[in-house]
mmCIF file of C-alpha atoms in Angstrom:
data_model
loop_
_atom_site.group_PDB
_atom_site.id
_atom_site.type_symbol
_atom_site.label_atom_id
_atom_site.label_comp_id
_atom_site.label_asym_id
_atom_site.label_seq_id
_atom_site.Cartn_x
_atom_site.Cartn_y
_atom_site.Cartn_z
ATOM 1 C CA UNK A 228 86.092 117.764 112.001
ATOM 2 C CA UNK A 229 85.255 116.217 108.576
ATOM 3 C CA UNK A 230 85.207 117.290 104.517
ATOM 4 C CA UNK A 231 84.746 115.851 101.946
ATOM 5 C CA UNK A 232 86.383 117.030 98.145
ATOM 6 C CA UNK A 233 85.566 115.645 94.606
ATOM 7 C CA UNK A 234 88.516 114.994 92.715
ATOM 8 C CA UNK A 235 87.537 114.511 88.700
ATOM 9 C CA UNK A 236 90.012 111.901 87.120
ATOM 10 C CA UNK A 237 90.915 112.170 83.825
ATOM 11 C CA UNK A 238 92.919 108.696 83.277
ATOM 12 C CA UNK A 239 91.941 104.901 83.195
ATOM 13 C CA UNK A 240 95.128 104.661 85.596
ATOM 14 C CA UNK A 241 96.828 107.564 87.226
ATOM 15 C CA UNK A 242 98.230 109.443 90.863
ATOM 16 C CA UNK A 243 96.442 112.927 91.599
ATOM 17 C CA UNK A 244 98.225 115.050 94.092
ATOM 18 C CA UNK A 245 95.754 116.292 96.496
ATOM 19 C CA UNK A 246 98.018 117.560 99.001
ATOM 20 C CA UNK A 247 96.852 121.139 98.329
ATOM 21 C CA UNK A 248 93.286 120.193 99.210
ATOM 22 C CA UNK A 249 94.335 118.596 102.124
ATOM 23 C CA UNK A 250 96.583 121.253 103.307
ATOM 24 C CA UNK A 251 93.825 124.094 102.991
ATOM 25 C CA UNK A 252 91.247 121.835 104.878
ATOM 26 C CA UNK A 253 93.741 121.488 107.367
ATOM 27 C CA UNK A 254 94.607 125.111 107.796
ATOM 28 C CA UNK A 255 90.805 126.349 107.936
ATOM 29 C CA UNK A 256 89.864 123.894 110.706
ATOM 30 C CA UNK A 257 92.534 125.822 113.034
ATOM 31 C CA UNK A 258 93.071 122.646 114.967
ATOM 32 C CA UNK A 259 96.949 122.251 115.690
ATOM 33 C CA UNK A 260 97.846 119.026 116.521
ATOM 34 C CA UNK A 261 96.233 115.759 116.287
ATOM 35 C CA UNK A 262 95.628 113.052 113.181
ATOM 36 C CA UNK A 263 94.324 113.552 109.197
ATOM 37 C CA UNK A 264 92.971 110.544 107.678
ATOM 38 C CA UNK A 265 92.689 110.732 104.372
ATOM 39 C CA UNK A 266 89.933 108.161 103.084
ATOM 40 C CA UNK A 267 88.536 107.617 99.603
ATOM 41 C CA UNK A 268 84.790 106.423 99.089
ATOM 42 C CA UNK A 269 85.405 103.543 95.992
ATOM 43 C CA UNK A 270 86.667 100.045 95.428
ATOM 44 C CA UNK A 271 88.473 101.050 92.379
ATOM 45 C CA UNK A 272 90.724 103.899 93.697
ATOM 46 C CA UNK A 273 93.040 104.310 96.741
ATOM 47 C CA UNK A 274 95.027 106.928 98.344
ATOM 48 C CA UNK A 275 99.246 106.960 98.277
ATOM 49 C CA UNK A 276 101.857 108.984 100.373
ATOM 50 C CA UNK A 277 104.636 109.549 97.223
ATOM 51 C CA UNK A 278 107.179 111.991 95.950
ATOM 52 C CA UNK A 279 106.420 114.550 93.279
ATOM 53 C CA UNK A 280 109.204 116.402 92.331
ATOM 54 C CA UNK A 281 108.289 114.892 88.833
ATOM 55 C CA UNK A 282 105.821 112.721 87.516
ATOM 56 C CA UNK A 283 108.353 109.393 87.287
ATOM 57 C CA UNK A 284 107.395 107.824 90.295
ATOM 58 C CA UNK A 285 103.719 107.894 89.535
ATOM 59 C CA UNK A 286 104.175 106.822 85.858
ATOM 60 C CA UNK A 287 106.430 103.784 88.039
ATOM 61 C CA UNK A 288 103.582 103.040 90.055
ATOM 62 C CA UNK A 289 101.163 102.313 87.051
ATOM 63 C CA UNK A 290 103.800 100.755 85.243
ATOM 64 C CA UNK A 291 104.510 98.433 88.286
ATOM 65 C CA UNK A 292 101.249 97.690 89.055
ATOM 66 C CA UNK A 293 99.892 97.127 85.678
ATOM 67 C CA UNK A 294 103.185 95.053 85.625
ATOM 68 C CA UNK A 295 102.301 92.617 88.618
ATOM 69 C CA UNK A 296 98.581 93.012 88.416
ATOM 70 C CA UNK A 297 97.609 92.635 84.911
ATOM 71 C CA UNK A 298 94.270 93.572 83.132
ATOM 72 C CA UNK A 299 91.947 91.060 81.883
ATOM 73 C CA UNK A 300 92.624 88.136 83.571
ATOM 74 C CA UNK A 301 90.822 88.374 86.974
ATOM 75 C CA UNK A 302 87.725 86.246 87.706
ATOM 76 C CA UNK A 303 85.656 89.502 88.576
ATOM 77 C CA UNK A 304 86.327 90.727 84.640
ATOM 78 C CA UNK A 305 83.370 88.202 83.596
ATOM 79 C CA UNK A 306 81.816 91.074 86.157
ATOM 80 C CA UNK A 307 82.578 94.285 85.074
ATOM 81 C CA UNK A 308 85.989 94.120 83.643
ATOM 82 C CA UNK A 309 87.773 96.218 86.419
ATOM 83 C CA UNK A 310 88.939 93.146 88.540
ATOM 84 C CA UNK A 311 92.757 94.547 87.993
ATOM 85 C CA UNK A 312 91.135 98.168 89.778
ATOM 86 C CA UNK A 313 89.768 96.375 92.499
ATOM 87 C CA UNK A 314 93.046 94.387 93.418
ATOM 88 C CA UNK A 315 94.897 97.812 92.963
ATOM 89 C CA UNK A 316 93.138 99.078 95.018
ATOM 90 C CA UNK A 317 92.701 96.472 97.657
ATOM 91 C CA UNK A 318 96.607 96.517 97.983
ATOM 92 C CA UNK A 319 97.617 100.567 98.396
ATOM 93 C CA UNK A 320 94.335 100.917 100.233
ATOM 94 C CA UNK A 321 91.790 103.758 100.403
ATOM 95 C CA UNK A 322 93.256 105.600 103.260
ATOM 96 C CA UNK A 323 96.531 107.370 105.075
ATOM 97 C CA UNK A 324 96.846 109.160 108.217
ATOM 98 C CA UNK A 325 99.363 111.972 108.386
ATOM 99 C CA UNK A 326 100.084 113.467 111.908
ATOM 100 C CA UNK A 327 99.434 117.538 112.342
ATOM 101 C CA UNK A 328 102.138 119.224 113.809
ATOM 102 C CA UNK A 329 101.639 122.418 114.911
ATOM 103 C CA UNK A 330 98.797 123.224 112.254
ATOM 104 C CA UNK A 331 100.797 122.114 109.395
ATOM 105 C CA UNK A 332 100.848 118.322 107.672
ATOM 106 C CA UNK A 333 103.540 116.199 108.639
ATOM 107 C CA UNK A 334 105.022 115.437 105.560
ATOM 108 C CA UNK A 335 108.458 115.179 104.482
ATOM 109 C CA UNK A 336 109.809 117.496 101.902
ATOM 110 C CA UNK A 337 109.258 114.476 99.539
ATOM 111 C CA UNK A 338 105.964 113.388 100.638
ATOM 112 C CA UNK A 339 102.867 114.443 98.622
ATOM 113 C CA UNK A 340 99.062 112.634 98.902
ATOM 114 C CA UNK A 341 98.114 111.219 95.847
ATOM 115 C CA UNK A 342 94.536 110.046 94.723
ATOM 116 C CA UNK A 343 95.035 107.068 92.692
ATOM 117 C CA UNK A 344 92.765 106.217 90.111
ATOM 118 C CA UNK A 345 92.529 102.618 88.960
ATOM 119 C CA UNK A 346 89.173 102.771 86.857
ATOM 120 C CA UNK A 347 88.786 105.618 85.302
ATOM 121 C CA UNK A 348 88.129 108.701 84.228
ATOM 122 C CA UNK A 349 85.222 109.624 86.912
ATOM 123 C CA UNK A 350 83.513 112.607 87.269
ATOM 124 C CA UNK A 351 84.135 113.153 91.103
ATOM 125 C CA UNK A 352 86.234 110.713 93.249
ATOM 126 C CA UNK A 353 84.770 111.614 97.236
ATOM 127 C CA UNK A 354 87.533 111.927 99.460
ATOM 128 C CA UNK A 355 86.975 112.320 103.363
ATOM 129 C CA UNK A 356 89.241 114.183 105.061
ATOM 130 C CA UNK A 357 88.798 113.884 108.896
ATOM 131 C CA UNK A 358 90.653 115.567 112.235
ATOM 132 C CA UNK A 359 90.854 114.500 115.094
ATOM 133 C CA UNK A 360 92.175 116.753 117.209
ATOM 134 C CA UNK A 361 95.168 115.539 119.690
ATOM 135 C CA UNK A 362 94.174 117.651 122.884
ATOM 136 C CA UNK B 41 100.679 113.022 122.377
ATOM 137 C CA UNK B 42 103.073 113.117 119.834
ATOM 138 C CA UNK B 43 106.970 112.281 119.747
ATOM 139 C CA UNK B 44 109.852 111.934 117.540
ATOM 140 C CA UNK B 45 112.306 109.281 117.561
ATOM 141 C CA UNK B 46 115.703 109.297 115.113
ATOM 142 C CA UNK B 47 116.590 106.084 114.005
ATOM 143 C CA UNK B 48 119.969 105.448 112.557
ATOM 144 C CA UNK B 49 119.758 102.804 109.457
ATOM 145 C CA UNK B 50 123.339 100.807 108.389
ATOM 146 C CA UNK B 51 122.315 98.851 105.585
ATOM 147 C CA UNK B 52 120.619 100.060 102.194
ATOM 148 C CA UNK B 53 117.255 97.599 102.509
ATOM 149 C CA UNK B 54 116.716 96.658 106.162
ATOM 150 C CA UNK B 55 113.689 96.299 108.690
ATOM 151 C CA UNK B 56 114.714 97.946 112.289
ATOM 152 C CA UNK B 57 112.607 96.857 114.994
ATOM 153 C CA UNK B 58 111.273 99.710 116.541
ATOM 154 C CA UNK B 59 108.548 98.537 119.393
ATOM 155 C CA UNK B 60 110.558 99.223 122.211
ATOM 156 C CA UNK B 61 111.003 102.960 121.283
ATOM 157 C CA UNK B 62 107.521 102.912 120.868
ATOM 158 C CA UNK B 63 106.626 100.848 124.091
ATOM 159 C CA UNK B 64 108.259 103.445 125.406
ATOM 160 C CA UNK B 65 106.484 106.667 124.858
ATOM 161 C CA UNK B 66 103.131 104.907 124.862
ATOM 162 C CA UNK B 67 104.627 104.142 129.034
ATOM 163 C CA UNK B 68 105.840 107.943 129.430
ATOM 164 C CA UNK B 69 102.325 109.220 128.490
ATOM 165 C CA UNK B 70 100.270 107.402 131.141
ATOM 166 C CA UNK B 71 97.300 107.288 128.536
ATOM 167 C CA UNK B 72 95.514 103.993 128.563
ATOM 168 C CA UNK B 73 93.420 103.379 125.641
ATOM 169 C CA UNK B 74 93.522 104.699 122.287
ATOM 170 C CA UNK B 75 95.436 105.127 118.720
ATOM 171 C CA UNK B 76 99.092 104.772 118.301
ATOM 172 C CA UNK B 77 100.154 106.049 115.143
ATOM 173 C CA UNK B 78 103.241 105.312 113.479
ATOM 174 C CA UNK B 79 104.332 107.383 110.926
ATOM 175 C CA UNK B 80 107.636 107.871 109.465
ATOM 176 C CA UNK B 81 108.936 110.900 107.849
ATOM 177 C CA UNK B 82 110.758 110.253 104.381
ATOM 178 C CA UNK B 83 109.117 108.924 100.852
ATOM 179 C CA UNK B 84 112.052 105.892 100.752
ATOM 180 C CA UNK B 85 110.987 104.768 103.983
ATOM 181 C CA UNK B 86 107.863 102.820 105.927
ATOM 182 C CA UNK B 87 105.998 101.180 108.578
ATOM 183 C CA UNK B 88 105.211 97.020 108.739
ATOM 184 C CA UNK B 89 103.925 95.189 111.597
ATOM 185 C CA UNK B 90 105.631 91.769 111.169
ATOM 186 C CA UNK B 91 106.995 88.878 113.042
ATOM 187 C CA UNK B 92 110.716 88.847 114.850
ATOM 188 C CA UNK B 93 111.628 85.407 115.865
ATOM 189 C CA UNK B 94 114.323 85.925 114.635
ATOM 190 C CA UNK B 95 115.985 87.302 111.091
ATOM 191 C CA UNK B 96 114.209 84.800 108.936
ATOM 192 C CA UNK B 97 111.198 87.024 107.756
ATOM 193 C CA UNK B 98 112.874 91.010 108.350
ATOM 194 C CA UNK B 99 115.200 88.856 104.921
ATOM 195 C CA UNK B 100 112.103 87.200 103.462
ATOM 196 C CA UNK B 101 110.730 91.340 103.248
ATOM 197 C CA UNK B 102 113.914 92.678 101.364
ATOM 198 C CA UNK B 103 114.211 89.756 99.162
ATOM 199 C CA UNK B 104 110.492 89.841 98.302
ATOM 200 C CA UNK B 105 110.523 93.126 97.458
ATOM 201 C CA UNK B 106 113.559 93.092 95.489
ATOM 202 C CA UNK B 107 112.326 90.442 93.381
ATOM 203 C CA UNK B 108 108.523 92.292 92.734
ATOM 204 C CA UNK B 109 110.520 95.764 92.411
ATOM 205 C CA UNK B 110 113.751 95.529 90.628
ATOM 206 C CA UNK B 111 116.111 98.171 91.428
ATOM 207 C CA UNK B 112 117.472 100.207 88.299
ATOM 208 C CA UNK B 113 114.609 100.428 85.697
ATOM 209 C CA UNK B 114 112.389 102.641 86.759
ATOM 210 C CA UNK B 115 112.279 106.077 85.219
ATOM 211 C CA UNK B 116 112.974 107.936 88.475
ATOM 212 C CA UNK B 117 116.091 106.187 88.443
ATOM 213 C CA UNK B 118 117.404 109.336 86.261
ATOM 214 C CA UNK B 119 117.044 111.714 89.073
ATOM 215 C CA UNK B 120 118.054 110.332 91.705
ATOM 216 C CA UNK B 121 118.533 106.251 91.114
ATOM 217 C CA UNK B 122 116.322 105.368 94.000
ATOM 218 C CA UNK B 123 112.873 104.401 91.881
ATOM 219 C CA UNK B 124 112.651 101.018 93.528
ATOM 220 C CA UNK B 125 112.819 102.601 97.037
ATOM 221 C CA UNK B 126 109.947 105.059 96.066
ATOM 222 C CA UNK B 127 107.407 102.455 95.068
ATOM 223 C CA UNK B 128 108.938 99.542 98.053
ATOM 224 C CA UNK B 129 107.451 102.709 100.351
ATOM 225 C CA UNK B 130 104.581 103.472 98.466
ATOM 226 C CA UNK B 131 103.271 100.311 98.380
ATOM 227 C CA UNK B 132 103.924 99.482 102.137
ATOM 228 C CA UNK B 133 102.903 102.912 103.188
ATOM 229 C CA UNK B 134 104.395 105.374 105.987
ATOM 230 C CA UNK B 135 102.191 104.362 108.655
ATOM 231 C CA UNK B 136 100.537 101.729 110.821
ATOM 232 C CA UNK B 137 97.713 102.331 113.848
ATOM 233 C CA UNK B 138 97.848 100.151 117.122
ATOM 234 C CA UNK B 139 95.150 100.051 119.080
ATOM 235 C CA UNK B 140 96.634 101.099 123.079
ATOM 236 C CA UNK B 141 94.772 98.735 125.172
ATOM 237 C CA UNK B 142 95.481 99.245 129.553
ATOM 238 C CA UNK B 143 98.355 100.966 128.684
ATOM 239 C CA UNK B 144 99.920 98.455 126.704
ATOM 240 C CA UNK B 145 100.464 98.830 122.991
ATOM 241 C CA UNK B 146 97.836 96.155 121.569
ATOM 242 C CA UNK B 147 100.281 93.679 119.310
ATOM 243 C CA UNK B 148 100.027 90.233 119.185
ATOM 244 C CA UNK B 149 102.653 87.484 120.609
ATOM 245 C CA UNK B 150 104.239 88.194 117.051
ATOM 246 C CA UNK B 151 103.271 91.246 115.710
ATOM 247 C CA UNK B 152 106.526 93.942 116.686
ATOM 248 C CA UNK B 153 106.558 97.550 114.740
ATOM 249 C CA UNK B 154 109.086 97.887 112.136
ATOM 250 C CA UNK B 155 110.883 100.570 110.306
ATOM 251 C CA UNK B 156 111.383 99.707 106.213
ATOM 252 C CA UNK B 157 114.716 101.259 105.259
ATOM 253 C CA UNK B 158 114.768 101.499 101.173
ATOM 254 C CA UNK B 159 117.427 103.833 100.361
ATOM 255 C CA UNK B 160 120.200 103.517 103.172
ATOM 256 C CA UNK B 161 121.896 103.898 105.446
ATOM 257 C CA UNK B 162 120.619 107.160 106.832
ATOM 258 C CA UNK B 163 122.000 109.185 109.631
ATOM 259 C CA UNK B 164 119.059 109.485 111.529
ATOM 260 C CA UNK B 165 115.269 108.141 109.828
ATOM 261 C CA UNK B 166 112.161 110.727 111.933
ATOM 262 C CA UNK B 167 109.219 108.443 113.164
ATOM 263 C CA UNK B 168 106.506 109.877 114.349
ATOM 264 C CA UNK B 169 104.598 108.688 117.330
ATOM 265 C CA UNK B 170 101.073 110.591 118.098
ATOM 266 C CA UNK B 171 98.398 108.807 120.802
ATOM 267 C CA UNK B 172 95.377 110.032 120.246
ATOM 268 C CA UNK B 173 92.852 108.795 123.916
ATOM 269 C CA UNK B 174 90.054 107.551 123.689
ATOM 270 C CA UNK B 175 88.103 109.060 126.880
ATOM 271 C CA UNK C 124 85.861 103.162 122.975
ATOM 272 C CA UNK C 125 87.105 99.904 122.258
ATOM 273 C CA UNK C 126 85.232 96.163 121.832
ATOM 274 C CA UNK C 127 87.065 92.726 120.325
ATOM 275 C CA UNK C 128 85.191 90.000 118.057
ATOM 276 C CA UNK C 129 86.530 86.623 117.793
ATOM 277 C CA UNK C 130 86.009 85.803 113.745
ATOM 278 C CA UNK C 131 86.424 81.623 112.877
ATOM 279 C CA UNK C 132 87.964 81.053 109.628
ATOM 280 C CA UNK C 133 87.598 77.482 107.633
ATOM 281 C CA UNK C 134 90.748 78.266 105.376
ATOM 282 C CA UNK C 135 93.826 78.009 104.587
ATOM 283 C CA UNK C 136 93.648 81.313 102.744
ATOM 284 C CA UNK C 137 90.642 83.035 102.679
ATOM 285 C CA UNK C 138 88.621 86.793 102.711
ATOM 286 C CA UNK C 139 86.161 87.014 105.702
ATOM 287 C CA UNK C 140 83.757 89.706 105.591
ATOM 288 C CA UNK C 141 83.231 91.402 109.111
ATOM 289 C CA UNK C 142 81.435 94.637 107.992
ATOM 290 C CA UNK C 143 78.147 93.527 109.793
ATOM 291 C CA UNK C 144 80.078 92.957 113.109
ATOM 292 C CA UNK C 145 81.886 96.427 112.580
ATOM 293 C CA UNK C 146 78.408 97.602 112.142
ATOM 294 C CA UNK C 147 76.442 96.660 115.140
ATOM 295 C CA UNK C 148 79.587 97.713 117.407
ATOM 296 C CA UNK C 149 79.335 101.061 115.875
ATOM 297 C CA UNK C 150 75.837 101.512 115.890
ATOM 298 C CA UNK C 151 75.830 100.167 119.348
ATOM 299 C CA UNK C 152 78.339 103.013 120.809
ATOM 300 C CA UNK C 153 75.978 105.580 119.928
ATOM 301 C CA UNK C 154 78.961 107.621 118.915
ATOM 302 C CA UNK C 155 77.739 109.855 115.640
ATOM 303 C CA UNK C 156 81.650 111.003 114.133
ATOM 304 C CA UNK C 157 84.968 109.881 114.188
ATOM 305 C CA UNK C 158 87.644 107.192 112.843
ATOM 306 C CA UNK C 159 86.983 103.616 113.248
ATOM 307 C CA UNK C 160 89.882 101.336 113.420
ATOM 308 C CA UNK C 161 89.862 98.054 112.809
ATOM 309 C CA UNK C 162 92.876 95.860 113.889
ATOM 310 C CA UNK C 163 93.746 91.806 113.324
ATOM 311 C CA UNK C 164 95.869 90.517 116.356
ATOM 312 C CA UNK C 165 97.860 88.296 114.413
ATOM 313 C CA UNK C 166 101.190 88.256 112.408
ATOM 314 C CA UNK C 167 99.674 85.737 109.567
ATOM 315 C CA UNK C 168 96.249 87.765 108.828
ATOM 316 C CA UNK C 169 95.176 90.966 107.945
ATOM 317 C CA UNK C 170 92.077 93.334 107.108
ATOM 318 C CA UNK C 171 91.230 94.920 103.546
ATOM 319 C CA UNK C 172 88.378 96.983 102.600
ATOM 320 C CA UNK C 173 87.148 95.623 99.083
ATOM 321 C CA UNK C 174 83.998 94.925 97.222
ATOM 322 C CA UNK C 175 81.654 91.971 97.925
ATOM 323 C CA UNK C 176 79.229 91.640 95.187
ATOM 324 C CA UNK C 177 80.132 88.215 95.033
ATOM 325 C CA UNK C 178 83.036 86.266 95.768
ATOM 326 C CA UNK C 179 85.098 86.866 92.547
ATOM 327 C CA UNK C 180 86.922 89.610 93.882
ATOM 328 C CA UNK C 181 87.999 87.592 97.019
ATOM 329 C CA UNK C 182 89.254 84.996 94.958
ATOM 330 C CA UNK C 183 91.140 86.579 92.869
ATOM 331 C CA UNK C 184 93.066 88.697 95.999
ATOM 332 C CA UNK C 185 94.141 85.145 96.931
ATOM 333 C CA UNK C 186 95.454 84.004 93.694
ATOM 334 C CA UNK C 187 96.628 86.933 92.928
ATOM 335 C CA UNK C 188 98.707 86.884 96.267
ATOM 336 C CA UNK C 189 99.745 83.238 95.691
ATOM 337 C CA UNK C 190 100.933 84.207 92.712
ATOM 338 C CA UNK C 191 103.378 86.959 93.699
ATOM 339 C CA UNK C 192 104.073 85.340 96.863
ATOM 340 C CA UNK C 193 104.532 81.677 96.640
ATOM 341 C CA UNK C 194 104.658 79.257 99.831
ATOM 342 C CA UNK C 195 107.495 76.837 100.148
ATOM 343 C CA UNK C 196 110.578 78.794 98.793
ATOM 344 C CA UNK C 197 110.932 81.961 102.167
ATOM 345 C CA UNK C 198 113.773 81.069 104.916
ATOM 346 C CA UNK C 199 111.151 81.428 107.421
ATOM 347 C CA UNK C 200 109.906 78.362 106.332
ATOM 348 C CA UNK C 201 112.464 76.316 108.307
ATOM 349 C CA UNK C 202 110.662 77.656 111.079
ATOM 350 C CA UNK C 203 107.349 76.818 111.016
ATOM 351 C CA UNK C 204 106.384 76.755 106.988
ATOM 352 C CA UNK C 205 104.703 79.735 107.336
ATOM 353 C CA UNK C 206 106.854 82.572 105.124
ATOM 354 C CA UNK C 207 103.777 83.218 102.791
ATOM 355 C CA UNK C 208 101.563 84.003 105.428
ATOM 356 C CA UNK C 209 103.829 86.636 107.288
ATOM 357 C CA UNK C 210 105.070 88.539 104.078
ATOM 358 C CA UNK C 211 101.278 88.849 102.440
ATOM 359 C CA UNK C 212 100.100 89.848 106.274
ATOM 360 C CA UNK C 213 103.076 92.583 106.336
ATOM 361 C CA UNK C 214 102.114 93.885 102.715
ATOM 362 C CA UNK C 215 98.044 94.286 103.573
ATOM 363 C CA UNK C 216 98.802 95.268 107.152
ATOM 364 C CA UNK C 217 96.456 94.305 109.886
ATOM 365 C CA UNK C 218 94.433 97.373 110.296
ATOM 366 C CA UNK C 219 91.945 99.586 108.094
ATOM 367 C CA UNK C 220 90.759 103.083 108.981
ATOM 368 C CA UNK C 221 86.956 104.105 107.950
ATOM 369 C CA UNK C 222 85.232 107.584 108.297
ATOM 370 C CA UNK C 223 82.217 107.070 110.971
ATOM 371 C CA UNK C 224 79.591 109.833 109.478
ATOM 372 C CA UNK C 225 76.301 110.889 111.135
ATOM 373 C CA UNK C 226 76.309 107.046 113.338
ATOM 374 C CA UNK C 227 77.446 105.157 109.622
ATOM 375 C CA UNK C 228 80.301 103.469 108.436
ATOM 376 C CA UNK C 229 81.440 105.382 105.495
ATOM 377 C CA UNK C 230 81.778 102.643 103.547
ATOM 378 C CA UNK C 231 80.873 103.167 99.508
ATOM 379 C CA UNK C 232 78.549 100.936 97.269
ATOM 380 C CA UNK C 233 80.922 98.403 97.350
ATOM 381 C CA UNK C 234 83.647 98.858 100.135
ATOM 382 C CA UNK C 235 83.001 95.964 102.110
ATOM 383 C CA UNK C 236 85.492 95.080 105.620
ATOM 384 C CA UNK C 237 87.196 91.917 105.255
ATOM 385 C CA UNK C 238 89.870 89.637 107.315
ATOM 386 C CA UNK C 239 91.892 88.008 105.686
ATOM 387 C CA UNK C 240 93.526 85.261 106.507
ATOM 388 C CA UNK C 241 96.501 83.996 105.626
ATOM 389 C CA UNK C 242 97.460 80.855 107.782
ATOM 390 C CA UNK C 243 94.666 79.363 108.758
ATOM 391 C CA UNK C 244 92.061 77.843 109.388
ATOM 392 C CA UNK C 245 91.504 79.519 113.004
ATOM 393 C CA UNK C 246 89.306 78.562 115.964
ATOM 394 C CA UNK C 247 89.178 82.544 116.304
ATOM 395 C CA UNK C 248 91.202 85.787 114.710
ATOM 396 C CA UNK C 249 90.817 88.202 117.255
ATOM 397 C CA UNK C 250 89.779 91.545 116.152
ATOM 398 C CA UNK C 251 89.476 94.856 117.759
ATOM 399 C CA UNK C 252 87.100 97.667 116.873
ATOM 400 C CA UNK C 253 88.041 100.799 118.398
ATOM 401 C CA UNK C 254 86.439 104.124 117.647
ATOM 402 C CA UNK C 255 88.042 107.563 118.310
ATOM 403 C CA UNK C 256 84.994 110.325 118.197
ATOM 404 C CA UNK C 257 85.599 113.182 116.759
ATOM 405 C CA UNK C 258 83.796 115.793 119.134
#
């Protein structure tokens, strides 16, 4: 079982918590037990397993990364001046695969899914979402 | 397939080699081929396949880390002073997939599974284990 | 279903792209949906989904790696001078997970497969494709 969601971005750089999307996906398929990946369709954006009890830790991971991956430097900026999105994003990479347990999302009280967005704002990130079931 | 192991952490940044655990259950389920995934329950924690000669590069991980993520000046550090151990997981991730080849979990000579402990020591860390066969 | 390739790599450190190879072993299973996983058997490589419009982007993932992860200075060097290759290997992680929609890799525009390797060069990285359908 597969969906796909568009997530609009509003940032340059920020995290997007998508768990809720994921969750309701989840609960409408009415498979039980198995694996979710999680997979986003660009070069520029990834997808994160983080807290959000408040928005420090994803203001920490744009600070951090912006920190160690700096803008304007990159060899692919004589491109299309995004070469600091595309590293970003080749490092957190565009997918994570949460275990369903009993119809509901392993996660951890603390563990959210966040969209992150290294090159916007876009109209409509496309995000797979895909079950398969553990029979 | 899916099982839970606890693992008990003693040190505040450590890597606990896990593959025997998971050798284990991979055994116990008499599937053959297919997905292992990995997954560990807790946002200061995570999953890295990496080499165990011997202590040399489990060290090489914590002091890398601490030296690309500082601990104490993050902004999460005002709720609960654990900011570093947020973005150490986020960046690593919760989760790694082995391919289960003949029954035998599909790692290198020097590839072992590894649980990332951030913000220890923890009574008892929940992995996740989940096969998914490939018939 | 599960098949291996055997990629040669020329360098030290170096992005390989393998998305045609993926390709033709999923087009080749005749399996429509599902997860594809791809997985490096190797403690000193790795696989990372990132564009290929030219070869800016995998040169600056190199430098940018060399940069935050110097050779020469990890204790695993005493071993066998290898302590870069291990610690950028555990950060990327050897595996990537991609969407398999209607018989295609669901790859975007410009999300491209790549090995990377980290200690080589290699006679051959071996590689194995397995996909999980998702009936």
């Amino acid at each position: 079982m597969r969906q796909e969601i568009q997530i609009k971005t509003d940032k340059h750089n920020g995290l997007y918590d998508i768990t809720t999307h994921i969750e309701s996906i989840t609960k409408s398929s009415n498979i039980k037990n198995g694996i979710v990946t999680v997979y986003v369709h660009g070069a520029t954006a990834a997808i994160m397993i983080q807290e959000n009890w408040d928005e420090s830790v994803q203001t920490d991971v744009i600070n951090l990364l912006k920190k160690i991956i700096p803008e304007g430097i990159w060899l692919h900026d004589a491109q299309d001046n995004n070469g600091d999105a595309h590293l970003k994003a080749g490092i957190i990479g565009p997918s994570e695969n949460i275990p369903l347990i009993n119809g509901n999302l392993g996660l951890s009280t603390w563990q959210n899914i966040f969209l992150c967005e290294f090159d916007g704002p876009r109209q409509g990130r496309k995000v797979s979402v895909t079950i398969i079931e553990d029979k």
